[in-house]
Short mmCIF file of C-alpha atoms (C1' of nucleotides) in Angstrom, two decimals:
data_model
loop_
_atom_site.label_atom_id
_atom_site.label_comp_id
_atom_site.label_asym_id
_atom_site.label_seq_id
_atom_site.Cartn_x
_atom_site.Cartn_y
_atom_site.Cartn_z
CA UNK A 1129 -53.82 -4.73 33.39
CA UNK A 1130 -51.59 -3.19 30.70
CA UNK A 1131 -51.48 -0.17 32.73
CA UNK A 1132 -47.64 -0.03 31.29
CA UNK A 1133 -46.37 -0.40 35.25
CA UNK A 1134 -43.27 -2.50 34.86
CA UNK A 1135 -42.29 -1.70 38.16
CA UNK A 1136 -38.56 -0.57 38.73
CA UNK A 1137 -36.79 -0.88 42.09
CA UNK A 1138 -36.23 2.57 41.55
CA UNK A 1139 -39.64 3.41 41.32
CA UNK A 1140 -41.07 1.18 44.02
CA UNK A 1141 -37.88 2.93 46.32
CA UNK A 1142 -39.34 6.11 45.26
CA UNK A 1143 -43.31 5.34 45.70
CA UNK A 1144 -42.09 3.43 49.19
CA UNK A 1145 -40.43 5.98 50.63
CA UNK A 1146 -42.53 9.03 49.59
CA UNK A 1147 -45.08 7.19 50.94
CA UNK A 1148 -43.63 6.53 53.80
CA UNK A 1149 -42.58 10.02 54.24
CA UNK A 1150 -45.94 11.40 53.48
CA UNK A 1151 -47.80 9.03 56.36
CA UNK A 1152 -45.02 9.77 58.90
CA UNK A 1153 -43.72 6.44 59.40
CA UNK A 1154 -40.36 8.03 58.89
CA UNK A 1155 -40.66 10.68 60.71
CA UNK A 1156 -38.75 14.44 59.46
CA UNK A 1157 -35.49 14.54 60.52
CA UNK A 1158 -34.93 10.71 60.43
CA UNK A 1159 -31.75 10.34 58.92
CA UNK A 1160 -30.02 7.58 57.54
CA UNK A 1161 -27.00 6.19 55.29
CA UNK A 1162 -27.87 4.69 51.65
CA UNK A 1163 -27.29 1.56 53.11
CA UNK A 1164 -29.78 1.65 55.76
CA UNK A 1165 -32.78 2.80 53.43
CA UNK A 1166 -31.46 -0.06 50.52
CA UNK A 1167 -31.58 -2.97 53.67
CA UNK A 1168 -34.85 -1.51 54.91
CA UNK A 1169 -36.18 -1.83 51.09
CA UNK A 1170 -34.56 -5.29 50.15
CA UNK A 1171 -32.23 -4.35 47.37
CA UNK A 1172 -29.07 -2.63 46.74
CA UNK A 1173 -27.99 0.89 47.07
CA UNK A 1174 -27.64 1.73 43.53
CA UNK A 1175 -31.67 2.47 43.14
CA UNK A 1176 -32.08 3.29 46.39
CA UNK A 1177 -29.55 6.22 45.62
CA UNK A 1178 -31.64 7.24 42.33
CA UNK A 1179 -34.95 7.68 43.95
CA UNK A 1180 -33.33 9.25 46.71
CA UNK A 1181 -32.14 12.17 43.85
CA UNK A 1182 -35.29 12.62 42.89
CA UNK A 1183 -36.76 12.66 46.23
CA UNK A 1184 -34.20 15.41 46.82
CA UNK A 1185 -35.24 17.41 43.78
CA UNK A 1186 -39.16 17.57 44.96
CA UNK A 1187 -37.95 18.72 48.33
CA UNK A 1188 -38.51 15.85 50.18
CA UNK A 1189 -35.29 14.75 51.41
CA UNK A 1190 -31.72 16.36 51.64
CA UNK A 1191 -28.78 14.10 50.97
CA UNK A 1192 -25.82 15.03 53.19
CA UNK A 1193 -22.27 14.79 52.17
CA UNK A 1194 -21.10 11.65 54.32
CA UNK A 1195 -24.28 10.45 56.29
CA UNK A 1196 -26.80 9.44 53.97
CA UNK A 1197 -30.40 11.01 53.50
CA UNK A 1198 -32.60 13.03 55.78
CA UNK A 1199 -35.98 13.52 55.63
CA UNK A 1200 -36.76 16.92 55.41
CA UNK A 1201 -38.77 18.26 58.11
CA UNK A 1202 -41.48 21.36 57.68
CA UNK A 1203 -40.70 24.75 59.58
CA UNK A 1204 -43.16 27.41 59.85
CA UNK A 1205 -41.18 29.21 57.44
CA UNK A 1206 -41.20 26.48 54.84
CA UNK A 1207 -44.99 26.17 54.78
CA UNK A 1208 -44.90 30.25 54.70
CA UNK A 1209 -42.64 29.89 51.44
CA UNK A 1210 -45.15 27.01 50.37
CA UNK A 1211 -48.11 29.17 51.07
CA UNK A 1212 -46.81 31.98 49.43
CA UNK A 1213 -46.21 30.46 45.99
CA UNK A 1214 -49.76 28.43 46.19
CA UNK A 1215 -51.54 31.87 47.08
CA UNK A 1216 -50.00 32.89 43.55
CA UNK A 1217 -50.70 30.17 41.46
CA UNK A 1218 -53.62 28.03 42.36
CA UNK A 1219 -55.51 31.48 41.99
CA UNK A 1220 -54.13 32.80 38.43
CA UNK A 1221 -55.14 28.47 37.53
CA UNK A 1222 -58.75 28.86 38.59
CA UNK A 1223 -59.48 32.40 37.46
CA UNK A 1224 -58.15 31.15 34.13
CA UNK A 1225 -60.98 28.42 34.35
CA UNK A 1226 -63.40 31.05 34.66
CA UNK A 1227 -62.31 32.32 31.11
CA UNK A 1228 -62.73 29.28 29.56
CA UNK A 1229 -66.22 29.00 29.95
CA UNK A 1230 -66.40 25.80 31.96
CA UNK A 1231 -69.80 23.80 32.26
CA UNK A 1232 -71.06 23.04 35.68
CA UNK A 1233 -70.76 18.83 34.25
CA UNK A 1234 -66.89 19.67 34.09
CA UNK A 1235 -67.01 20.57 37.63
CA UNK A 1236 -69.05 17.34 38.96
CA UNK A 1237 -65.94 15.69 40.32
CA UNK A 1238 -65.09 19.01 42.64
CA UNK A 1239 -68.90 19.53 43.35
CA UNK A 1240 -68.58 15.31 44.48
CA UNK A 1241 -65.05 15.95 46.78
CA UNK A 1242 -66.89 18.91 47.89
CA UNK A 1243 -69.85 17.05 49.11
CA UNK A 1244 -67.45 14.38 50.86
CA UNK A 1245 -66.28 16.93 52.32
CA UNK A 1246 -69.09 18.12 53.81
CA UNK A 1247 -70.03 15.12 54.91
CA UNK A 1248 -66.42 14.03 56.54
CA UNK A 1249 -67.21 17.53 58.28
CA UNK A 1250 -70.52 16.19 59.33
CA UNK A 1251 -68.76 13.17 60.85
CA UNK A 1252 -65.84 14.91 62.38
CA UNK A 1253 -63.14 13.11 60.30
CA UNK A 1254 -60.92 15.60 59.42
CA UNK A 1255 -58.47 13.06 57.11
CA UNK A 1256 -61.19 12.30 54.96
CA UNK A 1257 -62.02 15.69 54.87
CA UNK A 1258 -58.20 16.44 54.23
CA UNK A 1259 -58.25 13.91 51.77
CA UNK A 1260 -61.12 15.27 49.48
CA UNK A 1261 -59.83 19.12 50.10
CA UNK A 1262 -56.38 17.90 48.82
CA UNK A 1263 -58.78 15.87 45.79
CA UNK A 1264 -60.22 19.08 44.83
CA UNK A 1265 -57.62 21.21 44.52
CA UNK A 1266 -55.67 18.68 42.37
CA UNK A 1267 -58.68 18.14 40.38
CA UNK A 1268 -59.08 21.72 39.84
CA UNK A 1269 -55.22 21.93 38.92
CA UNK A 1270 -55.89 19.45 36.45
CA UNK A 1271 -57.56 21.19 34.30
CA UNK A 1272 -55.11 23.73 33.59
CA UNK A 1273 -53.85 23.14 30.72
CA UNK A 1274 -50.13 23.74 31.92
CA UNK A 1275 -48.22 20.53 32.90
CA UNK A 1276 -45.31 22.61 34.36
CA UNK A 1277 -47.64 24.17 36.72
CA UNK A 1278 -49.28 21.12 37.63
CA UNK A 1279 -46.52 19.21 38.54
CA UNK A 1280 -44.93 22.34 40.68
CA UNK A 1281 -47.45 22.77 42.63
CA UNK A 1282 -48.16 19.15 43.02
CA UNK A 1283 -44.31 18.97 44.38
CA UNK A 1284 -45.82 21.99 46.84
CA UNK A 1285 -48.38 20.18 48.29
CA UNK A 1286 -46.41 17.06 48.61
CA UNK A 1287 -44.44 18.60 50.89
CA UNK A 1288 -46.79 20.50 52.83
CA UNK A 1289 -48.80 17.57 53.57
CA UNK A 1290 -47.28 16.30 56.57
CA UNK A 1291 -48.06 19.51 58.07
CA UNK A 1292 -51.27 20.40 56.89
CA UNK A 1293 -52.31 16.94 58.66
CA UNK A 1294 -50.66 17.72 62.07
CA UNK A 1295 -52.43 21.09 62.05
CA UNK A 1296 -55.62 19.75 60.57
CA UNK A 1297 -57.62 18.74 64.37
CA UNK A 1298 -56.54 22.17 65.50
CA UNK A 1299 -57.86 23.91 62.88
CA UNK A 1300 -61.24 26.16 62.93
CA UNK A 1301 -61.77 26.76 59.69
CA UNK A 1302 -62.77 23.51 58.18
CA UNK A 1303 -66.75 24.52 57.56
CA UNK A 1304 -65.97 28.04 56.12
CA UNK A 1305 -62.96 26.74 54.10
CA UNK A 1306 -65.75 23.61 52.57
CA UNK A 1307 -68.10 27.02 51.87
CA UNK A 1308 -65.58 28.67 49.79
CA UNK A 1309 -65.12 25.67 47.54
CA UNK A 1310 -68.94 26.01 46.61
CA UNK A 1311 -68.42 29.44 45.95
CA UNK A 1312 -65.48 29.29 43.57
CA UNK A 1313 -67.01 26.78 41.39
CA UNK A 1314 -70.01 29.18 41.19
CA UNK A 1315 -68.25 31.62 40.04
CA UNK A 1316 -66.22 29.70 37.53
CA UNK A 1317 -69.29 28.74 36.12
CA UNK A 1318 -70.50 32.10 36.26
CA UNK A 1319 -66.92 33.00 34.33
CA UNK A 1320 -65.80 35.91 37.07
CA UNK A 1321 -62.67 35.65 36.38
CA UNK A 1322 -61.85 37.70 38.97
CA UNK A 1323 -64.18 36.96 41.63
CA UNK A 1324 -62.55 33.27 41.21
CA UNK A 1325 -58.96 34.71 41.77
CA UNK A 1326 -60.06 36.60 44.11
CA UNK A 1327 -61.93 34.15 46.23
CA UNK A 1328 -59.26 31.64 45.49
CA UNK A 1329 -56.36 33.98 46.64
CA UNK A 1330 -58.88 34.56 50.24
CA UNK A 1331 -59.56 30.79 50.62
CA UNK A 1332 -55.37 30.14 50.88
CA UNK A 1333 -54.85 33.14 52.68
CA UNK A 1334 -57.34 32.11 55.11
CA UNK A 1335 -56.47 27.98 55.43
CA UNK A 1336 -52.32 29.04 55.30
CA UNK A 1337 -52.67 31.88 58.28
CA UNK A 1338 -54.71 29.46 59.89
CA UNK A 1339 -52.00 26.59 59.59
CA UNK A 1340 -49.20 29.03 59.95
CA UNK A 1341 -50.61 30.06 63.25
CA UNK A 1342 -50.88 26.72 64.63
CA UNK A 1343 -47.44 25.52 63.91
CA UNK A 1344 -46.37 28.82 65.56
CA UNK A 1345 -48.48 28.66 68.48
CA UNK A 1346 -47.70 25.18 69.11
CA UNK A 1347 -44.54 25.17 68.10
CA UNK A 1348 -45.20 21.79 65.76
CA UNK A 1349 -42.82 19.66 63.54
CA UNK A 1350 -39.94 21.63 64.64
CA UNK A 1351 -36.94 19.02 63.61
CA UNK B 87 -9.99 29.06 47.29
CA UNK B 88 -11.79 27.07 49.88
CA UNK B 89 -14.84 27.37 48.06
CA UNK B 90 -16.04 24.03 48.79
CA UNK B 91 -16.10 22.78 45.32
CA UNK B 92 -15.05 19.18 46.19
CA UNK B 93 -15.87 18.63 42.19
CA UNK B 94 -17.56 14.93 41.78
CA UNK B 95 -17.75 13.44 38.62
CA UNK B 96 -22.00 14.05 38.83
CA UNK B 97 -21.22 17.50 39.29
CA UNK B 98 -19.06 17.52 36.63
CA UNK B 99 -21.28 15.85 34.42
CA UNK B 100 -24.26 17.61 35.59
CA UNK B 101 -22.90 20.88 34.32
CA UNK B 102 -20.91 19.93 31.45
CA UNK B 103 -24.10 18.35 29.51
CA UNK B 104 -26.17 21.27 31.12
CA UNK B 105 -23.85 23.86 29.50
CA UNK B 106 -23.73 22.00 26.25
CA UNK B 107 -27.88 22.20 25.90
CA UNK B 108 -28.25 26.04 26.95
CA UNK B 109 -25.72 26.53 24.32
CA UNK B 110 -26.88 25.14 22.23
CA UNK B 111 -23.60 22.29 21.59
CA UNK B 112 -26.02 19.49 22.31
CA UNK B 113 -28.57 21.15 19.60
CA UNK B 114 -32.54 20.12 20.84
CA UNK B 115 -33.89 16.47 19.90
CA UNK B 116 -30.25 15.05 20.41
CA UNK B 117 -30.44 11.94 21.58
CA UNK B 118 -27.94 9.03 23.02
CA UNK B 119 -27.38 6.31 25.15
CA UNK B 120 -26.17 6.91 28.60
CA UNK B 121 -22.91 4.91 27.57
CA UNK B 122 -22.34 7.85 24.77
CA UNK B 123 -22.89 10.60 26.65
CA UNK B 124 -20.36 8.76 29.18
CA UNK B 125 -17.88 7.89 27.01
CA UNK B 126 -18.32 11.71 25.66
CA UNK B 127 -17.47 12.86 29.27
CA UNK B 128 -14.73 10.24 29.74
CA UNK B 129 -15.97 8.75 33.05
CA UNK B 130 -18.76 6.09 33.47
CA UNK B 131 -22.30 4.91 33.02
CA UNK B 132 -23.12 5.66 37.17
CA UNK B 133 -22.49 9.29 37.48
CA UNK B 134 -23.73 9.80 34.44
CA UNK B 135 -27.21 8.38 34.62
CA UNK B 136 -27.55 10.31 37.96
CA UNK B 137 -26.42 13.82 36.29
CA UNK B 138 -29.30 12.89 33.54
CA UNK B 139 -31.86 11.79 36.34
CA UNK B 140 -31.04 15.48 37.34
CA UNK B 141 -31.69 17.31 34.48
CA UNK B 142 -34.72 15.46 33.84
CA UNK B 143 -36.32 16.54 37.27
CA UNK B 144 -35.22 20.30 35.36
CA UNK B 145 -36.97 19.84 32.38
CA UNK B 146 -34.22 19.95 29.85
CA UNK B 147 -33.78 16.08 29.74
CA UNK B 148 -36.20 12.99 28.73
CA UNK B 149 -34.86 9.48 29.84
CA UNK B 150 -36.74 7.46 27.34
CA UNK B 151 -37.05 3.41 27.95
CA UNK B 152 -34.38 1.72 26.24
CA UNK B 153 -33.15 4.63 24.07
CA UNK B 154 -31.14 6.55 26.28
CA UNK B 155 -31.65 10.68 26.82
CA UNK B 156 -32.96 13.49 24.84
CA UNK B 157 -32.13 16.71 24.87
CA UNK B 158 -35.83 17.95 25.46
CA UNK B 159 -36.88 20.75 22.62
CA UNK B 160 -38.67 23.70 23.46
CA UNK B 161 -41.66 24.16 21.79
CA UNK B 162 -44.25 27.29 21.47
CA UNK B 163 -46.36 24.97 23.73
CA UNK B 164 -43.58 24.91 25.75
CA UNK B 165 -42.54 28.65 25.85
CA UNK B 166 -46.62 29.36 26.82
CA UNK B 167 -46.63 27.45 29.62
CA UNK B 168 -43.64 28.39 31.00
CA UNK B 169 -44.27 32.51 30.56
CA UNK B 170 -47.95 31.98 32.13
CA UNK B 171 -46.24 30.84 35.19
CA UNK B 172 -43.52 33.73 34.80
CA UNK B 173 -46.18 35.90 34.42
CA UNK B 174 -47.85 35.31 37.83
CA UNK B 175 -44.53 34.46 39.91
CA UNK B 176 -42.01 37.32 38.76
CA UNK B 177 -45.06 40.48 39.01
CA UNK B 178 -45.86 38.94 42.71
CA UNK B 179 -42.43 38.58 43.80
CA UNK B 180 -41.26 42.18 42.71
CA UNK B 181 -44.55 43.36 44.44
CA UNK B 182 -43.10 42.13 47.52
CA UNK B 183 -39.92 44.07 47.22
CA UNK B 184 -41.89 47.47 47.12
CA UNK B 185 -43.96 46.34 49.91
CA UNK B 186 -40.56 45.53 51.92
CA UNK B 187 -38.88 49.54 51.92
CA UNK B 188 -36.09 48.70 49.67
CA UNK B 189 -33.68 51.40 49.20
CA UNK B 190 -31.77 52.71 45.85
CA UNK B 191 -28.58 51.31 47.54
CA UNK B 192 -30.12 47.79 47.42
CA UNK B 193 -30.97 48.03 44.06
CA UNK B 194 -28.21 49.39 42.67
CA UNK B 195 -27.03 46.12 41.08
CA UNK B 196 -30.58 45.82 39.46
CA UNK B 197 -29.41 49.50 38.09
CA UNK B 198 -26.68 48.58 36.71
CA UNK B 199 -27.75 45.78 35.23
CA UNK B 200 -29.73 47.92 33.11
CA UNK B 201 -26.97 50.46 32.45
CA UNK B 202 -25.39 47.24 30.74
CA UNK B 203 -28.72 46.44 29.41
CA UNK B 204 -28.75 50.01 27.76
CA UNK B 205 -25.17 50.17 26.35
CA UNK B 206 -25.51 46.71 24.93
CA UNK B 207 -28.72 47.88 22.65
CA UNK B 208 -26.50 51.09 21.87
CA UNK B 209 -23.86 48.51 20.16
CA UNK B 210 -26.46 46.26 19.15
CA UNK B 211 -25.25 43.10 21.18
CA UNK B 212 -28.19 41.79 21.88
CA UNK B 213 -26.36 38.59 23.53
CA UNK B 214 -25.25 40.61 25.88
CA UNK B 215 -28.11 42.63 26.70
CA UNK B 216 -30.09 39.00 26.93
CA UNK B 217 -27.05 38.15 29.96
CA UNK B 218 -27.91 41.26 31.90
CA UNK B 219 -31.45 41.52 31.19
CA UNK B 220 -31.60 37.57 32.78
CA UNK B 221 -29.14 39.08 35.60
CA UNK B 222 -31.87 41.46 36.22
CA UNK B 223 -34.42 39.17 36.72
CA UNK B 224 -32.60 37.23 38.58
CA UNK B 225 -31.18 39.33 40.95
CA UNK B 226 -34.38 40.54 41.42
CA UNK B 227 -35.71 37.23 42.38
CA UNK B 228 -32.92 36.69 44.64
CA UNK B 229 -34.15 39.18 46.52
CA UNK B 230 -37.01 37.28 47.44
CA UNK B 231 -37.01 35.53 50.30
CA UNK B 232 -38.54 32.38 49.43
CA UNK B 233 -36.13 29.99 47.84
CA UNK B 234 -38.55 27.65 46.41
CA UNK B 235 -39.96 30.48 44.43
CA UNK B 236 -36.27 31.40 43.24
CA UNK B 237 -35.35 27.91 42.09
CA UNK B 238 -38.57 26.89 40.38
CA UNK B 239 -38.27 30.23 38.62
CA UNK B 240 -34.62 29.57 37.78
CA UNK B 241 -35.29 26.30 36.32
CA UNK B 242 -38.20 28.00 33.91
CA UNK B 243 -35.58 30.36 32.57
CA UNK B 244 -33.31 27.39 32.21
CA UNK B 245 -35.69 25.65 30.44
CA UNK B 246 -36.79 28.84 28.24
CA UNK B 247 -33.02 29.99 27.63
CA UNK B 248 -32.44 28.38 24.56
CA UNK B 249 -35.66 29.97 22.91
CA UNK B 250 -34.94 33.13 24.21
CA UNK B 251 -31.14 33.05 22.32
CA UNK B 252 -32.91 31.56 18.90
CA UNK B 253 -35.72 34.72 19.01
CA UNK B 254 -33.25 37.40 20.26
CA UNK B 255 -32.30 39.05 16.98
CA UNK B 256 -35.05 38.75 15.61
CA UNK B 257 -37.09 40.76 18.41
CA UNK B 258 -38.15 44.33 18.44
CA UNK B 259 -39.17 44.99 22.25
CA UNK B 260 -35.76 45.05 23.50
CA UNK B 261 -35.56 48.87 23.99
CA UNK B 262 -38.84 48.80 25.61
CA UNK B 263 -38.22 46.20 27.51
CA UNK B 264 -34.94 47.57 29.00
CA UNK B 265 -36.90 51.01 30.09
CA UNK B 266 -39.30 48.82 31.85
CA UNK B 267 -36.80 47.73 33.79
CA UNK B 268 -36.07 51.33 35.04
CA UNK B 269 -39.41 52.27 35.36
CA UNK B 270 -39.86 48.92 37.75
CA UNK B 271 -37.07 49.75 39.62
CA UNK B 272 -38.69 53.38 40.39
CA UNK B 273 -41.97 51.82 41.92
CA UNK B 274 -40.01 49.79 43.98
CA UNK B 275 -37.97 52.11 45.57
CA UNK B 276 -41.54 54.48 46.14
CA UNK B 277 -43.39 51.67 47.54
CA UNK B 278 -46.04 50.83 45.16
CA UNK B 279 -46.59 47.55 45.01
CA UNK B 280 -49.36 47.39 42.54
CA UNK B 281 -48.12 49.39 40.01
CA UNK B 282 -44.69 46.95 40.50
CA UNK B 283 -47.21 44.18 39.93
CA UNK B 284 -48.89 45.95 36.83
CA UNK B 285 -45.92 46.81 35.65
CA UNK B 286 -43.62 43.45 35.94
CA UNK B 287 -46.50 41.68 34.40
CA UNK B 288 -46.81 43.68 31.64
CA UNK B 289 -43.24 43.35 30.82
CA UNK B 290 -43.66 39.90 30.78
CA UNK B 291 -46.60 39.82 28.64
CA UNK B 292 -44.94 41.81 26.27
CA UNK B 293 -41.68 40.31 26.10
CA UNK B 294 -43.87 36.90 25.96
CA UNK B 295 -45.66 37.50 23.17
CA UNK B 296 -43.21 38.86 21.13
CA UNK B 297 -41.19 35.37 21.54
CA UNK B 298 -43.95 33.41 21.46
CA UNK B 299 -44.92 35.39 17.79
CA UNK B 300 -41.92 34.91 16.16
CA UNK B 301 -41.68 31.55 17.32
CA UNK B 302 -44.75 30.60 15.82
CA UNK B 303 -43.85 33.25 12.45
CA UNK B 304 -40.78 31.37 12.07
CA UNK B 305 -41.64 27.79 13.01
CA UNK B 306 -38.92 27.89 15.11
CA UNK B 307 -37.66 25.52 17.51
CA UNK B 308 -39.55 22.75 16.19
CA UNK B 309 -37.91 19.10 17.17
"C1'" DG C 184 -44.80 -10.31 -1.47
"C1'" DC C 185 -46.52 -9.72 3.29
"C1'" DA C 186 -47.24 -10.99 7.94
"C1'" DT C 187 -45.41 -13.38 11.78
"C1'" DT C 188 -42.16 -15.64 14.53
"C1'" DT C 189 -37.33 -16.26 15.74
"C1'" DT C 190 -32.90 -14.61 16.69
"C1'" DA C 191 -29.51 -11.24 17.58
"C1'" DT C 192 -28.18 -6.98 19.35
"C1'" DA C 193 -28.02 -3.36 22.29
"C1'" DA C 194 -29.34 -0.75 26.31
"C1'" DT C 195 -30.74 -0.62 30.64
"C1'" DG C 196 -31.53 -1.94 35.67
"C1'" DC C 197 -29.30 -3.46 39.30
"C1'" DA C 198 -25.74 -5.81 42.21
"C1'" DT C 199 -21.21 -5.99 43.46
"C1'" DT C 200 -16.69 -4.40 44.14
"C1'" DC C 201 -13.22 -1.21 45.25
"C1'" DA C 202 -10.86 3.11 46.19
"C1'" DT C 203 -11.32 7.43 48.41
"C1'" DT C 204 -12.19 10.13 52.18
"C1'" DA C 205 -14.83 12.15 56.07
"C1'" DT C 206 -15.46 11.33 60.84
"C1'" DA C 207 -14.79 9.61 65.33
"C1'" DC C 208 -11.80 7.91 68.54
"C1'" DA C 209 -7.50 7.02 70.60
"C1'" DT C 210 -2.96 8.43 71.44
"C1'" DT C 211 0.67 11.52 71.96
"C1'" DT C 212 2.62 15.88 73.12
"C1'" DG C 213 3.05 20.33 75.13
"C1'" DC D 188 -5.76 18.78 80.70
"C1'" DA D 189 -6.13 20.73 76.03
"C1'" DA D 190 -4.68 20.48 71.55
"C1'" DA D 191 -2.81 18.12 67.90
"C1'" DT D 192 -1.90 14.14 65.45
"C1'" DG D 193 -2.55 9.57 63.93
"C1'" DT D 194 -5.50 5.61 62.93
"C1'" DA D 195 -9.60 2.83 62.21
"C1'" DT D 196 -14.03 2.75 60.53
"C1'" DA D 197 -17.75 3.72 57.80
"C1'" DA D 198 -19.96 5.78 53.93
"C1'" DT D 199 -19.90 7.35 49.65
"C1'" DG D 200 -18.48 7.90 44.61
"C1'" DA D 201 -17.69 5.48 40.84
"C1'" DA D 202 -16.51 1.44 37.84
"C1'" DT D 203 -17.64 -2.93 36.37
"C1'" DG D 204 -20.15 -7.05 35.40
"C1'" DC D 205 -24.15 -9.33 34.32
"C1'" DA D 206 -29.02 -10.65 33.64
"C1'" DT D 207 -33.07 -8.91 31.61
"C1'" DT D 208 -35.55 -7.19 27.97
"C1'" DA D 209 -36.92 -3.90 24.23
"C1'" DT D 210 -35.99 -3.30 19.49
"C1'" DA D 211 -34.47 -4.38 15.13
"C1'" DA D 212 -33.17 -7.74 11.78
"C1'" DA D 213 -33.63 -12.09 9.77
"C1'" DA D 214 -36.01 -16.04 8.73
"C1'" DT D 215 -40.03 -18.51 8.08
"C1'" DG D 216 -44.69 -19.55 6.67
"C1'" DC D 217 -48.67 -18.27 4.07
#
DNA sequence: GCATTTTATAATGCATTCATTATACATTTG
DNA sequence: CAAATGTATAATGAATGCATTATAAAATGC
């Protein structure tokens, strides 16, 4: 119990909101003045206002000169930007695993989200499925040993989440995308390097032209 | 002179206490209360603590409990993580640019950023030559199109500028360094994204390891 | 002397207050 | 009626005040 949480209005304003944000109770585009969000939250605007600055600087929410905060919605070009960074990074993280000579025990926790996510699959429940995909590539992310990376890419996924969870019934390539996570442990194992990036780098192409074509087809979370 | 700069005191503060770290005024492992660092600035506590909640999100700040903020140092550890990221973004990004048909026209600022580059070795200034060579990369990177990449990538040579300065004079790659610029330009302009890529990462590499070596030679940059 | 509790100090977290100013609306003017 | 001007309102930016609490210093007990 001495998990060191002495909870701060500011940080249960932050934690409450992103939250909120993330599960789509406010909704993107929903805008409203400091004083709105502080009433909503039961306290004053002055911590309100601080997690709403860093809620701005993870890209979550814009503050607007004389009209409060908006939450930021997710354009097909935003997740494109998103997609494009993660295809980078995520790959370079886990082909840098490979070098390290990783054990397949280090990998139980992905091989376990992997299996849940096979089995979620099984079931046809994509947001458990979502939520163990999401679990994995954290996990993996993890293990890099670079913080700055971690929490960027973090921030990344934060804010494609709404849309990866509109998307996710109309996607088809749950199964093959599960597959792929098999495979890139494998090869991590196996230290390929460059299988893993490469494999990696295929596996976001795939899931992000996939998402990227739903939102455009459908024209989703436009505002 | 409608530039929009309806100055607030956050602004103000933001960039006066930003300035003072990247030049090193507020030297690394300074520390004070936010009522110092207000008084400092003449205005109050409020805007303030916001500026600092700002720079923290950036990396170049620590809020610590009940001790104020701390001018965050760089350390090798630091400088590692933050060129391992460089060294995936920058390569991918300038790939782009030869994939997209740019023209010598469009990259003429990139060429004379060099030019400056060049003549600034030639009087041995390397201060100088560290501005444009930075103006290089960033232009570069403004030529992106994805403005997450060019902020997070921003904020790592924030975060890195101070090193940079302390290792400058002390480095020997600078004349290397400033023909790879040339060299990256020329792939560019003929389309050939992989060698851009080879190229761009190999200039960070270098450049990389050469800081990161003296840092570690020289204990530098310790606190 | 050393450890422990008490007290004092200082710094923050937050609420409140107030002045400034953007915005919308109403009114006037051409 | 359109445009311009004036006015009221609302929202923010910032200062201030205060309660809480971490830290250090002092005092106490062993």
């Amino acid at each position: 119990m001495k998990t060191n949480q002495k909870s701060t209005r500011v940080k249960d304003a932050y934690t409450a909101i992103k939250v909120a944000i993330r599960s789509n109770q406010i909704p993107a585009g929903f805008q409203a003045t400091e004083a709105e969000f502080a009433t909503r939250l039961g306290m004053s605007r002055t911590p309100v206002r601080e997690a709403l600055i860093r809620l701005e600087a993870e890209g979550l929410v814009e503050m607007i000169q004389r009209r409060g905060a908006r939450v930021l919605p997710i354009r097909t070009e935003d997740m494109r930007e998103i997609y494009d960074i993660l295809m980078t990074l995520e790959p370079e993280a886990a082909a840098n695993l490979a070098v390290r000579n990783i054990s397949q025990a280090q990998l139980e926790p992905l091989a376990q989200a992997t299996t849940e996510m096979e089995s979620a699959l099984a079931q046809d429940e994509p947001e458990i499925w979502a939520e163990a995909d999401d679990r994995f590539h954290m996990m993996l992310l993890d293990m890099s040993d670079n913080r700055r990376l971690r929490n960027f890419v973090r921030s990344l996924h934060d804010q494609a989440h709404r849309a990866r969870m509109i998307t996710l019934r109309l996607r088809s390539d749950l199964t093959q995308s599960t597959r792929e996570h098999r495979e890139i442990m494998r090869h991590i194992i196996d230290g390929e390097a460059d299988a893993v990036r490469a494999l990696y780098r295929q596996h976001r192409a795939r899931s992000s032209s996939e998402i990227l074509r739903i939102l455009d087809t459908y024209r989703l979370v436009p505002l």
